[in-house]
XYZ file of C-alpha atoms in Angstrom:
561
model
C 6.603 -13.651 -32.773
C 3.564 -13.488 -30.609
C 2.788 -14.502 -27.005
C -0.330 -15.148 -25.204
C -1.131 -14.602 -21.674
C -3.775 -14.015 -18.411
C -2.638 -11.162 -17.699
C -0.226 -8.569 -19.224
C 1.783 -5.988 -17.132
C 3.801 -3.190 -18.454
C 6.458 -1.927 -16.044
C 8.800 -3.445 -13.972
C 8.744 -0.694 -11.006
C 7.605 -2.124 -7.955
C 4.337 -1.763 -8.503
C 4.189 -4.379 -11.593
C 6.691 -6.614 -9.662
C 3.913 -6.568 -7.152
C 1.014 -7.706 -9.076
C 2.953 -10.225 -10.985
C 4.045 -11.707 -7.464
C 0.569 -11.902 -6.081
C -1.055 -13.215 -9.604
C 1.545 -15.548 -9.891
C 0.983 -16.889 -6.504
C -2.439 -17.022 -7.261
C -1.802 -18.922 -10.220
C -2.503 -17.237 -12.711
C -0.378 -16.519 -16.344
C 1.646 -13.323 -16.298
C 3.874 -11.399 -19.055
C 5.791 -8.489 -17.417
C 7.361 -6.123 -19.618
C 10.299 -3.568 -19.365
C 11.246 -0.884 -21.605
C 14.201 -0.839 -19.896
C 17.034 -3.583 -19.636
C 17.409 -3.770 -16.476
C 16.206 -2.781 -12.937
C 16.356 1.039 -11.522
C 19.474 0.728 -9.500
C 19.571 3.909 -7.521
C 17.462 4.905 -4.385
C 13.825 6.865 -4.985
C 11.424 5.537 -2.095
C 12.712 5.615 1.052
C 9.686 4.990 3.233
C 7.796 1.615 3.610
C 4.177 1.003 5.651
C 3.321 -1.602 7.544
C 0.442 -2.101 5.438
C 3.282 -2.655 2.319
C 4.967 -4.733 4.732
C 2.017 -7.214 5.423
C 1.733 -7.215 0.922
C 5.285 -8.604 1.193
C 4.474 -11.422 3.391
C 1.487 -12.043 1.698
C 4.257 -12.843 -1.284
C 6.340 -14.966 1.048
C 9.128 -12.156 0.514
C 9.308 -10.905 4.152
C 12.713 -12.682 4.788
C 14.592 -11.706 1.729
C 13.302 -7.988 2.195
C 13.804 -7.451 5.897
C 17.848 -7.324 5.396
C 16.926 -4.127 3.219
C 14.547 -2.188 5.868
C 15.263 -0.722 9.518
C 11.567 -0.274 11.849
C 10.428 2.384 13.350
C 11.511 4.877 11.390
C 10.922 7.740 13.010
C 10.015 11.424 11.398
C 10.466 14.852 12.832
C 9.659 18.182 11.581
C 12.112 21.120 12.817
C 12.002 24.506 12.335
C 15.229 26.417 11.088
C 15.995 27.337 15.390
C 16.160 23.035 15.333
C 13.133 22.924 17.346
C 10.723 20.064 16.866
C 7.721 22.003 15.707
C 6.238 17.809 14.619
C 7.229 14.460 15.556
C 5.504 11.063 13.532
C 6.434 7.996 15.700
C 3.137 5.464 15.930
C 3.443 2.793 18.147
C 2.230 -0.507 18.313
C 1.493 -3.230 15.626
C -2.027 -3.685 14.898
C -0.901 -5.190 11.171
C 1.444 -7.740 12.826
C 4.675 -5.503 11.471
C 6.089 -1.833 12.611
C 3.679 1.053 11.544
C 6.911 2.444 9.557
C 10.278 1.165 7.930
C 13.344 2.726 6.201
C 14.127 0.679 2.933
C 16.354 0.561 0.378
C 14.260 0.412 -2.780
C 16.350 -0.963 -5.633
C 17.041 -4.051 -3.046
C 13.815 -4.223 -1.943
C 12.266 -4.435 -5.907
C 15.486 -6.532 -6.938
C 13.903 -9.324 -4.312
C 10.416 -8.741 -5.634
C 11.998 -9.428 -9.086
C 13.772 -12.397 -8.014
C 10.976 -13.699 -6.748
C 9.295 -14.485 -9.870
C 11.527 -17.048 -10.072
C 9.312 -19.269 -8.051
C 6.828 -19.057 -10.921
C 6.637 -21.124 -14.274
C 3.798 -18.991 -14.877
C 5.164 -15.598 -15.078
C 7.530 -14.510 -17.577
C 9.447 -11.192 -17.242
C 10.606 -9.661 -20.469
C 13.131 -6.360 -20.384
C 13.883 -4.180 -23.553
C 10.379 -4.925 -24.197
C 8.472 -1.036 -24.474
C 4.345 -0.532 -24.683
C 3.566 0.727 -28.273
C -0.106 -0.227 -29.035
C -3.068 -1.505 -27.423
C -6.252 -3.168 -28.823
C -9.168 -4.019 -26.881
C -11.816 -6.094 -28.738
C -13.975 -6.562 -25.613
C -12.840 -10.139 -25.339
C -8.901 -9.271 -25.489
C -6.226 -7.190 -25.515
C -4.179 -7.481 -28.430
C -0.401 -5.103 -27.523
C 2.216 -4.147 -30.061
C 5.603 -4.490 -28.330
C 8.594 -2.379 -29.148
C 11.418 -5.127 -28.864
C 13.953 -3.269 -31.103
C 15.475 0.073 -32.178
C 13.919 -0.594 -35.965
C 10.364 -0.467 -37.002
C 9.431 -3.563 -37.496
C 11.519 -4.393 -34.492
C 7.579 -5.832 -32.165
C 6.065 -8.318 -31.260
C 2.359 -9.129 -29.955
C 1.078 -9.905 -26.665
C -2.632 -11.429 -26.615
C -3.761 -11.192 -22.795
C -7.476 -10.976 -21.106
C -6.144 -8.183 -19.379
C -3.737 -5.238 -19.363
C -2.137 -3.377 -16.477
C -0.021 -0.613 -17.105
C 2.319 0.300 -14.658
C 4.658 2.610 -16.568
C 5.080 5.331 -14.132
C 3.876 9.092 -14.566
C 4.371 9.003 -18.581
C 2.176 5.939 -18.713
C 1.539 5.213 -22.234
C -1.273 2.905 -21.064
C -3.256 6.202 -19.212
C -2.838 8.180 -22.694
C -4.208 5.302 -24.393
C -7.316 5.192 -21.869
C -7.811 8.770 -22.900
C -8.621 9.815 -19.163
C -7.196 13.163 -17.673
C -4.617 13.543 -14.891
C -6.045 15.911 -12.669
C -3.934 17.783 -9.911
C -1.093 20.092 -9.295
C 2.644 19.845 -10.706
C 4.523 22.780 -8.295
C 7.078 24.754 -9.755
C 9.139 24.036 -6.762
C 12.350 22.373 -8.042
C 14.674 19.881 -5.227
C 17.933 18.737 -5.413
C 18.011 15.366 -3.691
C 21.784 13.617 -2.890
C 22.108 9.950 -2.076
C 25.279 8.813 -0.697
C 26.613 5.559 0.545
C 28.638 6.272 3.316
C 26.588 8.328 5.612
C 28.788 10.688 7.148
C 26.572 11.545 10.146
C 25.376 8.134 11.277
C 22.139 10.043 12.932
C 19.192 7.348 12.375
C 15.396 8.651 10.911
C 14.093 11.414 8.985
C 14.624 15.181 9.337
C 12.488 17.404 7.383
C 13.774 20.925 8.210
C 11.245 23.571 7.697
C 14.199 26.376 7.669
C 13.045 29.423 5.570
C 16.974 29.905 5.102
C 16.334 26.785 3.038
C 14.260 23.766 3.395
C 16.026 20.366 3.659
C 15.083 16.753 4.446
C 17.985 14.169 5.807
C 17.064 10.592 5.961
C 19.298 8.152 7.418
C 18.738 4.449 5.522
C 20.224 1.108 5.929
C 23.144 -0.056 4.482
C 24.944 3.317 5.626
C 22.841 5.588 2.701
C 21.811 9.030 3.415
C 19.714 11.009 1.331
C 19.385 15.032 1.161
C 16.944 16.876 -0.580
C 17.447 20.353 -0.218
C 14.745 23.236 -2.080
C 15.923 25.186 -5.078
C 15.030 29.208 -5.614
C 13.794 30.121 -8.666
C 16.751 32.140 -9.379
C 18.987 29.063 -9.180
C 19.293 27.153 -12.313
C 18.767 23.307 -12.009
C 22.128 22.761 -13.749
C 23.550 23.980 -10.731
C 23.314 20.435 -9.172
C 26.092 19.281 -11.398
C 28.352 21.902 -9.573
C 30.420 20.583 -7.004
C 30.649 23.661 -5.132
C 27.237 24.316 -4.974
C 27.065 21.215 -3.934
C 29.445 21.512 -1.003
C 27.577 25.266 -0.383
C 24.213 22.934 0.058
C 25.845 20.772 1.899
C 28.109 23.134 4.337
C 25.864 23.026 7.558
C 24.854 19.286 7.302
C 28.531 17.644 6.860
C 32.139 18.167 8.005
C 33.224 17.269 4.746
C 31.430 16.858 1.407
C 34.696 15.998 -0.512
C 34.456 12.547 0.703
C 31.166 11.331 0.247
C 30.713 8.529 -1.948
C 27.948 9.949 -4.148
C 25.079 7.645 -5.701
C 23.490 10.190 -7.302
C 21.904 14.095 -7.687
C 19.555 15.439 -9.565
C 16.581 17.567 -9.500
C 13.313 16.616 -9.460
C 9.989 18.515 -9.295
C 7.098 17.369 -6.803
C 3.200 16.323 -8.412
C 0.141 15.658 -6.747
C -2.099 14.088 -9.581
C -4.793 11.275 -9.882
C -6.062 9.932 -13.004
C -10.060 10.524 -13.425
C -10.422 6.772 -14.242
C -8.364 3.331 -13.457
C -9.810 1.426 -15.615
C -10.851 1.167 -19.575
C -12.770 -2.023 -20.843
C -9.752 -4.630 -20.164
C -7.217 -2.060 -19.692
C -6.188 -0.889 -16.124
C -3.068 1.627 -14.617
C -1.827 0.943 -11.466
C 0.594 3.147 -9.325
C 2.512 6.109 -10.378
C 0.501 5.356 -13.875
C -2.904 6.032 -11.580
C -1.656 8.755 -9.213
C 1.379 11.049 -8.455
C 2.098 12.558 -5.027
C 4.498 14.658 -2.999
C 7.489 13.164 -1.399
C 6.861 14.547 2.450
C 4.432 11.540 3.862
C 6.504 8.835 1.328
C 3.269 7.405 0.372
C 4.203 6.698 -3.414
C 5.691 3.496 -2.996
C 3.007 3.107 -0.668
C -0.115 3.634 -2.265
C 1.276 1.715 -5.527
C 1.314 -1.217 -3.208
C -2.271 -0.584 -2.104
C -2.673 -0.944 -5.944
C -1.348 -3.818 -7.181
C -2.529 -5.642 -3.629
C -6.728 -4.581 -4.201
C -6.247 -5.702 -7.566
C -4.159 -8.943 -7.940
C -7.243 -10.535 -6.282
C -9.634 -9.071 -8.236
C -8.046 -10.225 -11.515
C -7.273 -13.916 -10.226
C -11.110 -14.163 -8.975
C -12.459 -13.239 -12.318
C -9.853 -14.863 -14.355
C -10.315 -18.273 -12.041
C -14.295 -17.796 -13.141
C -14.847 -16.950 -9.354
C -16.702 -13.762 -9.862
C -18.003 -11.744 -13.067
C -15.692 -8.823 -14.700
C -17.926 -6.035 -12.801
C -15.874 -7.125 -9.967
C -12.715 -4.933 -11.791
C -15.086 -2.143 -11.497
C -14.453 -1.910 -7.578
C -10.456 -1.305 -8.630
C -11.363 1.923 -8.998
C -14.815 2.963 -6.704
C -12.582 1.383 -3.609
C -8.899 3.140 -4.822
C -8.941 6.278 -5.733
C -11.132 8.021 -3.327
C -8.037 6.854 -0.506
C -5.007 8.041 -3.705
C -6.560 11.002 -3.817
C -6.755 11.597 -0.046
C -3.307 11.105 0.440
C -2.196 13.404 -2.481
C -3.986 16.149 -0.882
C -1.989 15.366 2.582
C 0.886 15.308 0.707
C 0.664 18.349 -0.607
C -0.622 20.050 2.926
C 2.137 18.745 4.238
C 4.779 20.002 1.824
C 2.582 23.674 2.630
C 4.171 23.258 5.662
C 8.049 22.900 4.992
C 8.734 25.080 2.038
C 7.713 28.687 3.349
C 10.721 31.036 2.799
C 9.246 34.000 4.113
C 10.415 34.632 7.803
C 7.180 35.905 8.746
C 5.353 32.946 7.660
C 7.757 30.485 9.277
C 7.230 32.520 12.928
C 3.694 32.166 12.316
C 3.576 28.516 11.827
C 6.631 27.895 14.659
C 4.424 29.942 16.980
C 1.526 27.930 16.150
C 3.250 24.712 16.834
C 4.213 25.696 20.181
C 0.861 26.215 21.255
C -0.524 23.065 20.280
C 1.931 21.414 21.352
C 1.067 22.081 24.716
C -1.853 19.896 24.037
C -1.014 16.267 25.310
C -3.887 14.843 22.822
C -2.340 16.923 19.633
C 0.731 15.851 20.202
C -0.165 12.385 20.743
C -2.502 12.958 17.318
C 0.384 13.706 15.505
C 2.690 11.170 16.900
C 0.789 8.326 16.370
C 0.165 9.234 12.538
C -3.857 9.597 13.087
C -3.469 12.348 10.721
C -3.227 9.932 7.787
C -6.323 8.763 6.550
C -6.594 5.251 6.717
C -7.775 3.127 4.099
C -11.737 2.893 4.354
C -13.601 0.921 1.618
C -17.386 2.277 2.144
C -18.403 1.365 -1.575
C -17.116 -1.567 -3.536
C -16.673 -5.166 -2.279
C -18.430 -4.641 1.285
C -21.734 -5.287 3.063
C -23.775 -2.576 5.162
C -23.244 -4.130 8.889
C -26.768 -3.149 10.191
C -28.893 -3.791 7.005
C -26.608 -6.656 5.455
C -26.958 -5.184 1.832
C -24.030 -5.138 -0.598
C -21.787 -2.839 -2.239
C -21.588 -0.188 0.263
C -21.117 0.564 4.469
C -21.391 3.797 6.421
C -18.384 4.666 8.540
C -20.329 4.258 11.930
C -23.490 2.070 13.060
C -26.995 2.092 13.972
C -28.145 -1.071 15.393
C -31.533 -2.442 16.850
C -29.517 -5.522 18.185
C -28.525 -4.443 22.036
C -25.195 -6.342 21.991
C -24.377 -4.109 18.812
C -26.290 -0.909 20.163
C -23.542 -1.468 23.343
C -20.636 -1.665 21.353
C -17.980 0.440 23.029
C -16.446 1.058 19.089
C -19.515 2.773 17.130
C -17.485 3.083 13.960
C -18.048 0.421 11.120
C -15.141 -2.389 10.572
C -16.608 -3.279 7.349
C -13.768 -2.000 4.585
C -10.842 -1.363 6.887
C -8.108 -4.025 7.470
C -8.433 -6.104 10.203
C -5.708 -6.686 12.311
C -2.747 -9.435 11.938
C -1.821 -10.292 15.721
C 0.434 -13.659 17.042
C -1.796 -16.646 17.068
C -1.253 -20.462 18.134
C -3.211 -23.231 16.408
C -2.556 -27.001 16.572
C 0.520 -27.133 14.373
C 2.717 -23.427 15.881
C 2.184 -21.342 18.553
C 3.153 -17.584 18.228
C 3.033 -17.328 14.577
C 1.033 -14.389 12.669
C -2.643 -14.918 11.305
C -2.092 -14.109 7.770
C 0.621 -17.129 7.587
C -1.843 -19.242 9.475
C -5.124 -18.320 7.386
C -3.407 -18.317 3.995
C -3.687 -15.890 0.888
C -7.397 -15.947 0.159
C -10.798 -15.285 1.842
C -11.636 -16.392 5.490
C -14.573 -16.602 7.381
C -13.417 -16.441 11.004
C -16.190 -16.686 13.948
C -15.112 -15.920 17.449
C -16.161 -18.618 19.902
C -17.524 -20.060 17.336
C -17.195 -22.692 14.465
C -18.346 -20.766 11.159
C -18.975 -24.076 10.074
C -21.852 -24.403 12.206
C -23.532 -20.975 11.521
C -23.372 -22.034 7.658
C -26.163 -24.529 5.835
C -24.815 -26.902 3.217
C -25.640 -24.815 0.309
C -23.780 -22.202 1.982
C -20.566 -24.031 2.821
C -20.709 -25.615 -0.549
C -20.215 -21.868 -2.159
C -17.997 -20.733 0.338
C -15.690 -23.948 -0.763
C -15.677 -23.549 -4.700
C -15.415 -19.255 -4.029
C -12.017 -21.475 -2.416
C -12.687 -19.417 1.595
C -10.859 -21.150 4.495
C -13.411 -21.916 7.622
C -11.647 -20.209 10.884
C -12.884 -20.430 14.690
C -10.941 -17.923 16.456
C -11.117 -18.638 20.168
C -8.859 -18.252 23.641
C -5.840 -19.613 23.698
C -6.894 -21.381 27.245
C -9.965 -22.885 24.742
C -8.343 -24.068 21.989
C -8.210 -27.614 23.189
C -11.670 -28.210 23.630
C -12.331 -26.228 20.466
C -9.752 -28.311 18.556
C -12.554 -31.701 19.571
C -15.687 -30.375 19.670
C -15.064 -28.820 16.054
C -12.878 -31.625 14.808
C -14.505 -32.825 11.432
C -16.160 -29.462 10.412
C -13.242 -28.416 8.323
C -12.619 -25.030 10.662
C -9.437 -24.547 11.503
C -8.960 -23.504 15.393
C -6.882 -20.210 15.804
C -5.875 -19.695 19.342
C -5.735 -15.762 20.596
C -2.073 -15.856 22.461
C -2.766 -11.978 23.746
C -6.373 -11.303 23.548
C -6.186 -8.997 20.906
C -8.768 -10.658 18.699
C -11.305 -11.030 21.090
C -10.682 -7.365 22.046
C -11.279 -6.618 18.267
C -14.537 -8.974 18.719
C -15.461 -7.494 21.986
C -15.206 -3.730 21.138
C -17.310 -4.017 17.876
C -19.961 -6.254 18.974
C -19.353 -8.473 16.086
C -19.481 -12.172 16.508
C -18.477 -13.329 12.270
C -15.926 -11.685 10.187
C -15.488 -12.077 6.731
C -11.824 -11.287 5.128
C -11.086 -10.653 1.839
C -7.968 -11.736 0.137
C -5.999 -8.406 0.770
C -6.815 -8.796 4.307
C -9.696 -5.946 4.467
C -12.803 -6.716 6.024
C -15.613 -7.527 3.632
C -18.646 -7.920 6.059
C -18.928 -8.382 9.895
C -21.484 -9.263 11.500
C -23.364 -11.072 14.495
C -23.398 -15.010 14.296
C -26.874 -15.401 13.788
C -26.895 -13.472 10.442
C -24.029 -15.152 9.194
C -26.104 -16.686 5.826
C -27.887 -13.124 5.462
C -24.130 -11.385 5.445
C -22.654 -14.104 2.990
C -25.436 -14.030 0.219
C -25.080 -10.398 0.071
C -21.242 -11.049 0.103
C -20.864 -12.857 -2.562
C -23.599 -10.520 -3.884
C -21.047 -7.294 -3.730
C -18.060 -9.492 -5.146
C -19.966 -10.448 -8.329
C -19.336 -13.766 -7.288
C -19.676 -16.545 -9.768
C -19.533 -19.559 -7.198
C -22.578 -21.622 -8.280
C -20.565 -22.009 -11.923
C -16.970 -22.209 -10.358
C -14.554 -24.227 -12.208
């Protein structure tokens, strides 16, 4: 038997589920395989971003996955005295959603799963295992285990191949590249149970030199423990109950009765693969990178993944842009992987010290700065974690308009830009998802308003008008929606004096688009499918920024199908 597909993905983890949500909403022909037969069913991540979040509505999922998550899920660091040396609770919504979430993952991936449902053309295949790839340049030819005999396969004939097989991925030892980074011998026990005995909401992570610990309270009444093992302590100790209850002794009244999911040990990595992608083969997630448990940026940063590239293979695939535009996959994702591995890891630095002097050291240093209003507040609000910043890849310079790469901050001859109160660059960060009205809703959020794909959005402005022809011509077979964002007390006359251009009118309810507008001295933004910004710049140079745009996507839109 052989099949034939778009795209192939290997691994059902929520990663693959991802991409074969997005590609299937984008149209496109997907074969998901499982070595498995059947879902993970335990917990392993625990902690969602909004950014994840606004990657689930972009699948239409947010409804059947909310039931799963609890908001604002808030994170402090004690010392072993119970003193709150950290706490990590950032406020506000600039991506339309909570900055952090509590989910149950197994529910969360059984929804993306079910999802594919919706979606004649995706086909999900379990007790189906990766055994051999081909790549002839003009398709990938894989030999699928299907059986427990040798001749027990099938093949798969796909333009493309994503493997999403986790930290074993036999896809990365087929690519050949390394998988650089750390593996810790520090070994933790962590304990999932269903019926939280405590009923204390968030996350603990207890920097105790007696013994580090994290408690996490989740929905659904699960708790998790993780709790540091010494190197004298075997890791078959975890299957004894009395250790068990000895780990436990300080946390619960009574161990005996919790309703145990699971326990086992696992060891902490912080690696990156030195390449994503191979010809027509790609990895995406755990597959690409590995990282540390203590920012919960695994889950995380797979969905990063399979959200930069889902668009990238349905534009190339749909004969919208040129294969080169794969090449960005990896120039705009791993420099931001690998910054959050090494946070990770700093972070876990902090937590396991043992040694007593150590732990005074850092609990004296934490009491200092947090006399500091503005280090507190920097810790609070998460600015430790690097953002995601695209300065190379599928971007345009701001000041100079050329493509494939932006500088973090400006220099502008144009006044209104010189007197920007922001200096930074918006090009390659994501712009902002706040509550909108337009003709049809009022109080609804952008990304349901704009749709799935690009948008070229002008504020007090129709984009329609800044744009030749020729140029709205390409902008219609590249498939880009035409948006005039504008006050909410102007979207009347807007709504006339547009009418016929095509531009949908996008009324700001709270201000907080023109504030974006304002602050940047930006008058035209242009949004790429996965919501980051691709070019910005004032409405005069609108044509300049889109050649160049289409320019840095390898765009194909003069031969679009």
């Amino acid at each position: 038997m052989s099949l034939t597909t778009e795209v192939l993905i290997a691994g059902a983890g929520p990663v693959g589920l991802a991409l074969a949500n997005l590609l299937g909403q984008y149209g496109r022909k997907v074969v998901l395989i499982e070595s498995r037969s059947e879902l993970i069913d335990y917990p392993r991540g625990v902690g969602m971003d909004d950014e994840s979040f606004r990657s689930l509505q972009t699948m239409g999922l947010i409804d059947e996955v909310t039931p799963y998550t609890v908001p604002h899920h808030i994170m402090r660091l004690v010392n072993g005295h119970g003193e709150v040396i950290l706490t990590n609770d950032p406020k506000g919504e600039p991506f339309g959603w909570p900055r952090k979430h509590g989910f149950i993952q197994p529910l969360v991936d059984k929804v993306m799963h079910d999802g594919l449902a919706r979606y004649d053309n995706v086909t999900v295949l379990f007790e189906h295992e990766l055994a051999g790839i081909e790549d002839d340049g003009d398709k990938v030819v894989a030999t699928v285990r299907t059986g427990p005999n040798e001749g027990d396969t099938t093949r798969i004939e796909a333009a493309y191949l994503v493997g999403c097989e986790g930290g074993r991925s036999f896809t990365r030892g087929w690519m050949g590249v390394d998988f650089e980074g750390k593996s810790p011998s520090t070994r933790w026990v962590v304990i999932d149970v269903r019926n939280d005995p405590l009923g204390v909401p968030n996350v603990y992570l207890g920097a105790d030199p007696a013994r580090p610990y994290v408690s996490i309270g989740l929905p659904h009444g699960v708790r998790r423990w993780e709790f540091m093992l010494f190197d004298h302590e075997p890791s078959e100790k975890v299957e004894d109950d009395g250790f068990v209850a000895d780990l436990l002794r300080d946390h619960v009244p009574d161990s005996s009765r919790l309703d145990v999911i699971r326990r086992r040990v696992f060891t902490h990595h912080g690696r990156i693969a030195t390449g994503f992608r191979k010809g027509r083969v790609l990895i995406a997630g755990d597959a690409a990178h590995l990282m540390p448990v203590w920012m919960g940026q695994g889950w995380n940063s797979g969905m990063r993944d399979a959200t930069n590239l889902g668009w990238k293979l349905a534009s190339v695939l749909a004969g919208k842009a040129s294969d080169h535009l794969l090449d960005t996959y990896d120039v705009e994702r791993r420099d931001h992987a690998k910054a959050m591995i090494d946070l990770s890891m700093t972070f876990g630095s902090i937590i396991k010290p043992t040694d007593k002097r150590v732990a005074f050291l850092r609990d004296t240093a934490s009491r200092v700065l947090n006399l500091s209003p503005q280090v507190k507040e920097y810790f609070t609000d998460m600015r430790f974690k690097p953002m995601p910043r695209y300065g190379r890849g599928v971007v345009v310079e701001p000041d100079s308009l050329q493509p494939g790469e932006a500088a973090a901050r400006r220099t502008s001859r144009f006044v209104a830009v010189r007197n920007a109160v922001d200096k930074r660059s918006p090009v390659g960060l994501q712009f902002i998802q706040p509550r909108v009205a337009t003709a049809e809703a009022t109080g609804v959020r952008l990304d349901d308003v704009i749709g799935p794909w690009w948008t070229v959005a002008a504020w007090g402005n129709d984009p329609a008008r800044l744009l030749s022809p020729s140029d709205r011509a390409k902008l219609e077979r590249l498939g880009a929606r035409l948006v005039a964002f504008t006050s909410e007390s102007q979207r009347g006359w807007a709504e006339k004096e547009y009418a016929g251009s095509g531009s949908l009118v996008v009324g700001d309810l709270d201000g907080s688009l023109k504030g974006w507008f304002d602050t940047r001295g930006m008058g035209v933004v242009f949004l790429r499918p996965d919501r980051f910004v691709a070019a910005a710049c004032l409405a005069q140079d609108a044509p300049r920024a889109l050649d160049s745009l289409l320019r840095a996507a390898s765009a194909t839109v003069e031969s679009v199908r």
